[in-house]
Short mmCIF file of C-alpha atoms in Angstrom, two decimals:
data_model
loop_
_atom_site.label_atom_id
_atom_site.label_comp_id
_atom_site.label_asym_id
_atom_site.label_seq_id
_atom_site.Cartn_x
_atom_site.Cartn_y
_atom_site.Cartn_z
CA UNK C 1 33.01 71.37 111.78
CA UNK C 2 30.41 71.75 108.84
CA UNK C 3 27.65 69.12 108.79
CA UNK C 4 25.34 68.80 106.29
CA UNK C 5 21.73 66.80 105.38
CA UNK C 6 21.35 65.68 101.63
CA UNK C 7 18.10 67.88 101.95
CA UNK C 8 17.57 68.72 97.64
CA UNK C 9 17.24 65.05 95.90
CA UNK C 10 17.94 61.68 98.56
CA UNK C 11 20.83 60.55 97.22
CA UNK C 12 21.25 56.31 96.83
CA UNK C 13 24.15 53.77 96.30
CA UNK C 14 22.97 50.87 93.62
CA UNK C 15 26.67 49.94 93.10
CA UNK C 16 30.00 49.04 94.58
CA UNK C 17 33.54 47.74 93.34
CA UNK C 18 36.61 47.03 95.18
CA UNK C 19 40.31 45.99 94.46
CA UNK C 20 41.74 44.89 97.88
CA UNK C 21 44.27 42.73 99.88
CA UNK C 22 41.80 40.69 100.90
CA UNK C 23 39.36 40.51 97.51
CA UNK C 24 39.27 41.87 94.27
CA UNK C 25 35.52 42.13 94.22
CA UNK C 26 32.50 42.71 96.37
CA UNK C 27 31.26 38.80 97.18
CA UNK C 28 35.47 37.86 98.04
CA UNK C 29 35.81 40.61 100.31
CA UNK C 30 32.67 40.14 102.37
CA UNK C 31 33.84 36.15 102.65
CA UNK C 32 37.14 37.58 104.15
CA UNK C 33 35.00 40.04 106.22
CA UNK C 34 32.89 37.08 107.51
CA UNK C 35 36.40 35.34 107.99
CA UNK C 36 38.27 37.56 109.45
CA UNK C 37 41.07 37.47 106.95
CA UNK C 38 44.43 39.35 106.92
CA UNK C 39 46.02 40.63 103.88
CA UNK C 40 49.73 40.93 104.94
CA UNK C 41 52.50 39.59 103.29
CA UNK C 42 56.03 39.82 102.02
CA UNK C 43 56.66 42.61 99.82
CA UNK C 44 56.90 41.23 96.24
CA UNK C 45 56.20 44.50 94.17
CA UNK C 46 60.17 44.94 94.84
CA UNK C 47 63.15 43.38 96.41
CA UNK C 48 62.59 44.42 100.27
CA UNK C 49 66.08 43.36 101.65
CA UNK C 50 67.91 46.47 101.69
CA UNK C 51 65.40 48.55 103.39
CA UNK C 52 64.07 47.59 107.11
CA UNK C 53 60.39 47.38 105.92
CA UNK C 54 59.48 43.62 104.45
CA UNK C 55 55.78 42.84 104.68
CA UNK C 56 52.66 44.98 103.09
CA UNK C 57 49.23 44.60 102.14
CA UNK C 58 49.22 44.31 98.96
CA UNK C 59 47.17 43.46 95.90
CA UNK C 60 47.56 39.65 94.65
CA UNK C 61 45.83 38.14 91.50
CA UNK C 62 44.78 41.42 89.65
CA UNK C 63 45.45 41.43 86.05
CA UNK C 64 45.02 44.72 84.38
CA UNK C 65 45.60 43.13 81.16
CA UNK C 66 41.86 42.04 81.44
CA UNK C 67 40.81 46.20 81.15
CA UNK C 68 43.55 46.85 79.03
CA UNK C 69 45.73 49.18 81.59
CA UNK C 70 48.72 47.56 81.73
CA UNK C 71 50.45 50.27 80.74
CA UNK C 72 49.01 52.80 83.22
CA UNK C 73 49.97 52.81 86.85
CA UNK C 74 48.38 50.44 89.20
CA UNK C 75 46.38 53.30 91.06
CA UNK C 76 44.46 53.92 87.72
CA UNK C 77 44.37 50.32 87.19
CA UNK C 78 42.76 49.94 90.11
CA UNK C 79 40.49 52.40 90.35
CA UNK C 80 39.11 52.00 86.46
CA UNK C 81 38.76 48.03 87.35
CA UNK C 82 36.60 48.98 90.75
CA UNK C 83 34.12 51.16 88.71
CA UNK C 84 34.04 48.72 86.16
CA UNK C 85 32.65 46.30 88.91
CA UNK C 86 30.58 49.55 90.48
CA UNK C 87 28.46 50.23 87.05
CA UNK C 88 28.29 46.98 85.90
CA UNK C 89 26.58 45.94 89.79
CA UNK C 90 24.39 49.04 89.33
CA UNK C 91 22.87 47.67 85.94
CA UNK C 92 23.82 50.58 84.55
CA UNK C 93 23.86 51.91 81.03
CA UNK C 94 25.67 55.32 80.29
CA UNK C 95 24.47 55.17 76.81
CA UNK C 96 20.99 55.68 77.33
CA UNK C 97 21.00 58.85 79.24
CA UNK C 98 22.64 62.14 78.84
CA UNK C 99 26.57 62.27 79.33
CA UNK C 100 25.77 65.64 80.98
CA UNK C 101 24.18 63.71 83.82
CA UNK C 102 27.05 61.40 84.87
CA UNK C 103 29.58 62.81 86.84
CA UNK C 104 32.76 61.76 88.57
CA UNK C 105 34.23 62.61 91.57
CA UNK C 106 37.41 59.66 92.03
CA UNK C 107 40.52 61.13 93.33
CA UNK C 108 44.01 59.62 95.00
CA UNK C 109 46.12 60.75 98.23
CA UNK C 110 49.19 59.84 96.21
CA UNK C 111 48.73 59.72 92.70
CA UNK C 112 51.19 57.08 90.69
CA UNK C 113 53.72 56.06 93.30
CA UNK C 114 54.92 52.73 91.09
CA UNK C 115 55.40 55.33 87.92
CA UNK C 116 57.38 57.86 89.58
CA UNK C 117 59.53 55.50 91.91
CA UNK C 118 59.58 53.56 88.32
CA UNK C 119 60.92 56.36 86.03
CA UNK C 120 62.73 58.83 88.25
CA UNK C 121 66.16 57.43 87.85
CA UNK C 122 65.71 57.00 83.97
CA UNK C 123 63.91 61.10 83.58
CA UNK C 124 67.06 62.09 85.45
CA UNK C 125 69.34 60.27 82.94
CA UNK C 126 67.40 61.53 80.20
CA UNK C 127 65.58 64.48 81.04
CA UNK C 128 62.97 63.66 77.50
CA UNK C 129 60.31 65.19 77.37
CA UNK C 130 58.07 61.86 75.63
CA UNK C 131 59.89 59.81 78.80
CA UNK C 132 58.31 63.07 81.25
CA UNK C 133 54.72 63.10 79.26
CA UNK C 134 54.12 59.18 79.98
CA UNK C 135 55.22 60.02 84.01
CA UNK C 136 53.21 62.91 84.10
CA UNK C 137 49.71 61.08 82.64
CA UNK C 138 50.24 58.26 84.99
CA UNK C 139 51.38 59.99 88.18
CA UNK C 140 48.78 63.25 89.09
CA UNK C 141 45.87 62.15 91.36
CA UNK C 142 43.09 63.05 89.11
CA UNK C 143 44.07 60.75 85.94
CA UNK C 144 42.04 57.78 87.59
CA UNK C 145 39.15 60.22 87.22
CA UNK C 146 40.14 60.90 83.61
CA UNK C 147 40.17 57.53 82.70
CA UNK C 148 36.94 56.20 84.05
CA UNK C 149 35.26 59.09 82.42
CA UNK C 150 37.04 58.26 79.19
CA UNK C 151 35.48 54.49 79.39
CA UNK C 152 32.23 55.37 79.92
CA UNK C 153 31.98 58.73 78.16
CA UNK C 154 31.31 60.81 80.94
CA UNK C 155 30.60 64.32 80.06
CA UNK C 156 29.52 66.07 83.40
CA UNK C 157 30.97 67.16 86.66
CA UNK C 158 34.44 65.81 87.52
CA UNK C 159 35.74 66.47 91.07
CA UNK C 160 39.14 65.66 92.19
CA UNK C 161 39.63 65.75 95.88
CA UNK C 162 42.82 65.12 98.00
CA UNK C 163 42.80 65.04 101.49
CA UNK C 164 45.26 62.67 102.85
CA UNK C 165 43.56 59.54 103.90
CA UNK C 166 40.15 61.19 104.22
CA UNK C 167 40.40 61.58 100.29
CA UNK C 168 38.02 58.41 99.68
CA UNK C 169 35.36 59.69 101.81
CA UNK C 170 35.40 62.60 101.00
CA UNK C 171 35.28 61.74 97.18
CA UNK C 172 31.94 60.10 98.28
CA UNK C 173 30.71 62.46 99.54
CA UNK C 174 31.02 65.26 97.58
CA UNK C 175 30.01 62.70 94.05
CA UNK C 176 26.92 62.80 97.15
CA UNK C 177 26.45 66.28 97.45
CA UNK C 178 26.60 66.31 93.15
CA UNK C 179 23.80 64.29 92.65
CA UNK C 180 21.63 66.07 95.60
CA UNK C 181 22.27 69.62 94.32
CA UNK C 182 21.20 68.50 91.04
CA UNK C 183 24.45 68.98 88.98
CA UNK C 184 24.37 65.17 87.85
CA UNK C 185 21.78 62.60 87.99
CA UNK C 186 24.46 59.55 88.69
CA UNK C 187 28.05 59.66 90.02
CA UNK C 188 31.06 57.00 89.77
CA UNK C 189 32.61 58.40 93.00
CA UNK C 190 35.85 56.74 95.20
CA UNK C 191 39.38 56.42 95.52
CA UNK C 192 42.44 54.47 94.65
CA UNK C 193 45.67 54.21 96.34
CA UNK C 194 48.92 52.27 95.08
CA UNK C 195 52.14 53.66 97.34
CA UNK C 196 53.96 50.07 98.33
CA UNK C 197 57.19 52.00 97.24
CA UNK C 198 60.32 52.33 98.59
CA UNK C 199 60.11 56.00 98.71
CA UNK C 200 56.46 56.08 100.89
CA UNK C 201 57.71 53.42 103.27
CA UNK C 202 61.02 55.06 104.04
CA UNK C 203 58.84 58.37 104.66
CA UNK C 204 56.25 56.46 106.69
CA UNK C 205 59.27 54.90 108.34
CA UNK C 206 60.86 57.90 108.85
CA UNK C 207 57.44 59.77 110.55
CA UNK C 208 57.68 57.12 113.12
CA UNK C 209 54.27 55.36 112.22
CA UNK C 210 54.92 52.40 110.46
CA UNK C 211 54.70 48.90 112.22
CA UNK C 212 57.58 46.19 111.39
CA UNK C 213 55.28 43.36 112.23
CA UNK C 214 51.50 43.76 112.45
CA UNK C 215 48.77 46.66 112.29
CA UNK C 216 46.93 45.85 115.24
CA UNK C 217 44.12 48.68 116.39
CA UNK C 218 43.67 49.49 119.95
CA UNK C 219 45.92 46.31 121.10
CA UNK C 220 48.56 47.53 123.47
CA UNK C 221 51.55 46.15 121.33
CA UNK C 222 50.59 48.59 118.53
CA UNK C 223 52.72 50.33 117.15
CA UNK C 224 51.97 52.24 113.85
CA UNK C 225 50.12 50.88 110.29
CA UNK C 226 51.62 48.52 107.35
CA UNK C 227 50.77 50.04 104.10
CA UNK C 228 47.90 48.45 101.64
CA UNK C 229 47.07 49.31 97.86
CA UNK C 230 43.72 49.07 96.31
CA UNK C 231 40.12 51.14 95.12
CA UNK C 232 37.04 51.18 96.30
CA UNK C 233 34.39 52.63 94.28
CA UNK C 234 30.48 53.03 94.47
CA UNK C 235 27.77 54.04 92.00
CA UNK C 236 25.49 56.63 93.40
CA UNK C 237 22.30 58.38 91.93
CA UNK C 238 19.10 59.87 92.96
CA UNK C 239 16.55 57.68 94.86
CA UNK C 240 13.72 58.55 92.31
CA UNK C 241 16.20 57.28 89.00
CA UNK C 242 17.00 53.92 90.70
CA UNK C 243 13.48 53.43 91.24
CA UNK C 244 12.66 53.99 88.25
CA UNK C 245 15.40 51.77 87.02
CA UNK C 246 14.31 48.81 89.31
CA UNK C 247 18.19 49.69 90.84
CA UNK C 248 19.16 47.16 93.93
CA UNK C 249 19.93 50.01 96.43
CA UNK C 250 22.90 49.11 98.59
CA UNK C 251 21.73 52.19 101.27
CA UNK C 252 21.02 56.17 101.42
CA UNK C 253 23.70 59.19 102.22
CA UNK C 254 22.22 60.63 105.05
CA UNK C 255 24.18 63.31 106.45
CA UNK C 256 27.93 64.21 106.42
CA UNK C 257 30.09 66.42 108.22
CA UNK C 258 34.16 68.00 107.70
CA UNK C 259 36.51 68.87 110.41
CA UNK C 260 40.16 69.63 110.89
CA UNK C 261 42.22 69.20 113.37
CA UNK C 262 44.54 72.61 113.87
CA UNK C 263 47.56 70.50 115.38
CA UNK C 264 50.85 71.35 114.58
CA UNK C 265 52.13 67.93 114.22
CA UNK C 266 51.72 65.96 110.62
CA UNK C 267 51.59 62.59 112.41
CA UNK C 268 49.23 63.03 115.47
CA UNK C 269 46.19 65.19 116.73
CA UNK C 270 45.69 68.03 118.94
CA UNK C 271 44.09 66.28 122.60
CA UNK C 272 43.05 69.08 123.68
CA UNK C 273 40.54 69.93 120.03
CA UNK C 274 37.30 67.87 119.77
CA UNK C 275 37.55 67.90 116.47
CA UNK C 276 36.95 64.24 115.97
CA UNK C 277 33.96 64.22 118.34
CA UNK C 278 32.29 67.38 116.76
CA UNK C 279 32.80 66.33 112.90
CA UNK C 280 30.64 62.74 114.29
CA UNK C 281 28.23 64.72 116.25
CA UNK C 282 27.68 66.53 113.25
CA UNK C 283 28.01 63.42 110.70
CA UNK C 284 24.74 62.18 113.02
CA UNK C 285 22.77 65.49 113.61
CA UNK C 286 22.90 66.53 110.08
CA UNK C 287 21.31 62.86 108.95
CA UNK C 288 18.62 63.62 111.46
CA UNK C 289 19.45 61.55 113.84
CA UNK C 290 19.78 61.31 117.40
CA UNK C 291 23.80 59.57 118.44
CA UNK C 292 21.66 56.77 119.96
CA UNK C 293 20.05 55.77 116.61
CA UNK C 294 23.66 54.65 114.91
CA UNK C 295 24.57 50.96 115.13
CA UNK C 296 27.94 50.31 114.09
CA UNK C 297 30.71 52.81 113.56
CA UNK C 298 33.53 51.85 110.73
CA UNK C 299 36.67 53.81 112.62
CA UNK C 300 39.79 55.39 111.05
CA UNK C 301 41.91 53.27 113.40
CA UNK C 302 45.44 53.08 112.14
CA UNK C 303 47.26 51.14 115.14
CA UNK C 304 49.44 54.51 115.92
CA UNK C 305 49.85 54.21 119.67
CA UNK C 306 48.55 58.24 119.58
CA UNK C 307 46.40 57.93 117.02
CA UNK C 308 43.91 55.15 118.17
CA UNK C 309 43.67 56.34 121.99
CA UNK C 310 42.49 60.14 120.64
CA UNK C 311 39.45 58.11 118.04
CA UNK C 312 38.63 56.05 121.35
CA UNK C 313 38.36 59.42 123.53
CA UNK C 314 36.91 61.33 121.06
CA UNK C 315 34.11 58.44 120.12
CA UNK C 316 33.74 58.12 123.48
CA UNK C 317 32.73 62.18 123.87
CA UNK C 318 30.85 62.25 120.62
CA UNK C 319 28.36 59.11 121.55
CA UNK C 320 28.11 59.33 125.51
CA UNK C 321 26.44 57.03 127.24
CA UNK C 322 25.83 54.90 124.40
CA UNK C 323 29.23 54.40 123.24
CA UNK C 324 30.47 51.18 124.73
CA UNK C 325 27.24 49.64 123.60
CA UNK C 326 28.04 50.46 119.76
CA UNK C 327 29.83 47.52 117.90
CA UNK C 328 32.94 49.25 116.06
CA UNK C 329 35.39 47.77 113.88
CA UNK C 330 39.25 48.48 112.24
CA UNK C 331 39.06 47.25 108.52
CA UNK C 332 42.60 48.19 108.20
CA UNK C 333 43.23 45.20 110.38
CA UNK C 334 42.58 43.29 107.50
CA UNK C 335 42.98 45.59 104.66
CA UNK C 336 45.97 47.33 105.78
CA UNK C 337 46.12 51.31 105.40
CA UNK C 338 44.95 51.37 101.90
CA UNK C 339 45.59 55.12 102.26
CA UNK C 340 43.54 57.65 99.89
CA UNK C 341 41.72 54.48 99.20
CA UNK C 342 40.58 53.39 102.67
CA UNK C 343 38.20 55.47 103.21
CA UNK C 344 36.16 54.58 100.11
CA UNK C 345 36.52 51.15 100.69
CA UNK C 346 35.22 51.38 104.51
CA UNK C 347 32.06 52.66 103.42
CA UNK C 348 31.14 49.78 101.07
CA UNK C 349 32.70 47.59 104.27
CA UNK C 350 29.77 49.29 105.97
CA UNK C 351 26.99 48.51 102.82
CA UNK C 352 28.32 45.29 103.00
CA UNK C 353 27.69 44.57 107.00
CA UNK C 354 24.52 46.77 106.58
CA UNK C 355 23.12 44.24 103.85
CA UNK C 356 24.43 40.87 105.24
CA UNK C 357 23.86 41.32 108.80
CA UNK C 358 26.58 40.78 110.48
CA UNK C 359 29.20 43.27 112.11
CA UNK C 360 33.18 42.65 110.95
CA UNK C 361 35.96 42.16 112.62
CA UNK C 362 39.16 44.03 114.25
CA UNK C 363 40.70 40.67 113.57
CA UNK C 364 43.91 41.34 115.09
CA UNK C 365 43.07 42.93 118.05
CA UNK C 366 44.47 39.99 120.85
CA UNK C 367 45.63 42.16 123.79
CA UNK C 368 43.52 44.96 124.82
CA UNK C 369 44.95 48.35 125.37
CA UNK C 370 43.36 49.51 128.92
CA UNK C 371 42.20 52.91 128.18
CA UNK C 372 40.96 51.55 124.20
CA UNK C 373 37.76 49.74 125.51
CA UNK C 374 34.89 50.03 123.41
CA UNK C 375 33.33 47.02 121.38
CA UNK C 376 36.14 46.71 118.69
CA UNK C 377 34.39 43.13 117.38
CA UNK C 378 37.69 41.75 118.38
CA UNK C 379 38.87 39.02 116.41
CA UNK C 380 35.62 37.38 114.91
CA UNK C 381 33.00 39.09 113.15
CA UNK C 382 29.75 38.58 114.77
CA UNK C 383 25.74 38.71 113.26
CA UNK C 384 23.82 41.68 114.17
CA UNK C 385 21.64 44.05 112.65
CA UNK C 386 22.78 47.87 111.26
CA UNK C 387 20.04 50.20 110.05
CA UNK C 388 22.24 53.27 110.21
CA UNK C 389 26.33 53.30 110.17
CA UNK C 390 28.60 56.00 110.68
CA UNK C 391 32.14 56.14 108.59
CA UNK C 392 35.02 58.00 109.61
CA UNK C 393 38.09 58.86 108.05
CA UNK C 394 40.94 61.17 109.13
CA UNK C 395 44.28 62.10 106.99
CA UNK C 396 47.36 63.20 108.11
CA UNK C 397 47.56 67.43 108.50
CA UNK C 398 44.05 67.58 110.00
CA UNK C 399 41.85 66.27 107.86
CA UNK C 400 38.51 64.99 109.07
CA UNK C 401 35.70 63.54 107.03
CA UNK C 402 32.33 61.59 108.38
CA UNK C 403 29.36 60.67 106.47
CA UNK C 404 26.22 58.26 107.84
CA UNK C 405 24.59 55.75 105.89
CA UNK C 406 21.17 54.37 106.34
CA UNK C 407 18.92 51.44 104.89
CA UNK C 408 17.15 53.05 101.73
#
């Protein structure tokens, strides 16, 4: 576990954008928040019947026509369409500073699912190579990155990140960790996902972690995650530039902290490593903080019958005392497992609850699982106040990723 304090330049977020199940921008998701809204559906993005998966989370009303993408894959629809809400929400103009100050750091678990599922039949008929150049730009992870920099002639630091479903955080965090060490003045940092493909679900499927019905965290008829789709993206610069700017600041990146998980299953995590409960420990001590200072937790909470009893025990041994008395919540409840994307979006979740006041939902959490018993905000969201959150994010192989947010 490595935790760190933004300790050179405090490091701010003065915009957000989202593309999600549940909202395709920042005021509809925090009404479905407030609501306690699901996202599932049919599958519509292709003909489900032959296969035994039939509901998703996906995306419904986007029209990348509008940013003129509609010829990319939806992951770098998605993500170009979330930063275009992120800037524009920071009041931003890239023209009037340096390009060399604006960096990047947007990334994908998967990359462009939809192109290769779309193409692979067709490259293997004819093996072109003009047919192989248009699946190669719109299938590796770090095109979304290329693309936003492209609109909004970006010229510094681009990062490109993938680590399972930690990649969003940890996108954030290190488009963070660029602005504090001084190698860019303002980031465009986040993720974007887009896998509701036959080939992912069959894998997922296959792995033993997807649910036919319902992802429902910590309830005891769990039984794995549906897959969502989506970006979540945030605009982050130095405290003294949005000052200066007369920025709205959303909150502050106060600390952050990595871990792994040495297990030597894909799909599940080691019980007897505490790697979970030393990445959060460190996540809070690097920000400063004492554990009994945070007031909500966003979890990583994917409904695997494994998965969310280890987060429980490990929360549990990270906060003490004090952890039954912390509201939590499961976005992906609502969201579905957006993937690369989720953890991106689960820290502007957090913003969100920080700068409304209220704490969201597991909504689908009905029957408690005994030994899951800490305050999941089942079903409703509630009001309450957060000063400082904690998100955490975890990706299959080990990957661990916590950062801690604060009011600015």
């Amino acid at each position: 576990m490595v935790g760190n304090k933004m300790t050179q330049r405090e490091v701010v977020i003065t915009g957000m954008g989202v593309i999600t199940p549940i909202g395709l921008d920042v005021k509809t998701l925090t009404e479905s928040l407030r609501a306690g809204k699901t996202g599932l559906g049919p599958i519509t993005s292709f003909d489900p019947a032959p296969y035994p998966f039939k509901s998703a989370y996906e995306v419904k009303g986007f029209d990348a026509r509008h940013h003129g993408l509609q010829a990319l894959d939806p992951f770098i629809q998605y993500a170009v369409a979330a930063a275009h809400q992120a800037v524009e929400d920071a009041r931003f103009d890239s023209g009037s500073v340096d390009p060399f100050t604006i960096g990047v750091s947007v990334s994908s678990s998967k990359g462009g699912m939809h192109t290769i599922d779309r193409f692979k039949d067709r490259l293997l008929r004819n093996p072109s190579a003009i047919l192989g150049a248009r699946v190669y730009s719109s299938s590796v992870p770090n095109f979304a990155a290329q693309w936003i920099a492209r609109r909004w002639k970006v010229q510094g630091a681009s990062k490109c990140y993938v680590a399972a479903c930690a990649t969003g955080t940890v996108a954030v965090i290190e488009g963070a960790r660029m602005v504090s060490d001084g190698m860019v003045d303002y980031c465009i940092a986040g993720a974007s996902d887009a896998s509701i493909v036959p080939l992912m679900l069959a894998g997922y499927k296959q792995m033993g972690v997807l649910d036919p019905d319902v992802l429902r965290p910590f309830d005891k008829r769990r039984k794995g995650f549906l897959v969502g789709e989506g970006a979540g993206i945030v605009f982050l610069e130095t405290e003294e530039t949005a000052r200066a700017r007369g920025a709205r600041i959303y909150g502050k990146i106060l600390g952050h902290a990595y871990g792994n998980n040495a297990t030597v299953s894909m799909v599940r995590y080691d019980d007897s490593e505490d790697s979970i409960a030393r990445t959060v420990t460190g996540a809070v001590r690097s920000a400063g903080l004492d554990m009994t200072d945070i007031d909500y937790v966003n979890l990583h909470a994917t409904g695997t019958k494994s998965g969310d009893l280890y987060e429980t025990r490990q929360i549990k041994k990270a906060f003490g005392a004090s952890a039954g008395k912390i509201p939590m919540s499961a976005i992906k409840s609502m969201t579905g497992h957006m993937l690369g994307a989720s953890g991106a979006v689960e820290i502007i979740v957090s913003l969100i609850a920080m700068n409304e006041g209220f704490f969201p939902p597991t909504a689908t959490l009905e029957q408690p699982d005994a030994e899951c018993d800490l305050d999941y905000v089942a079903g409703k969201s509630r009001p309450g106040r957060i000063d400082t959150a904690l998100t955490l994010s975890s990706g299959f192989g080990g990957h661990i990723a916590a950062l801690t947010l604060g009011k600015a």
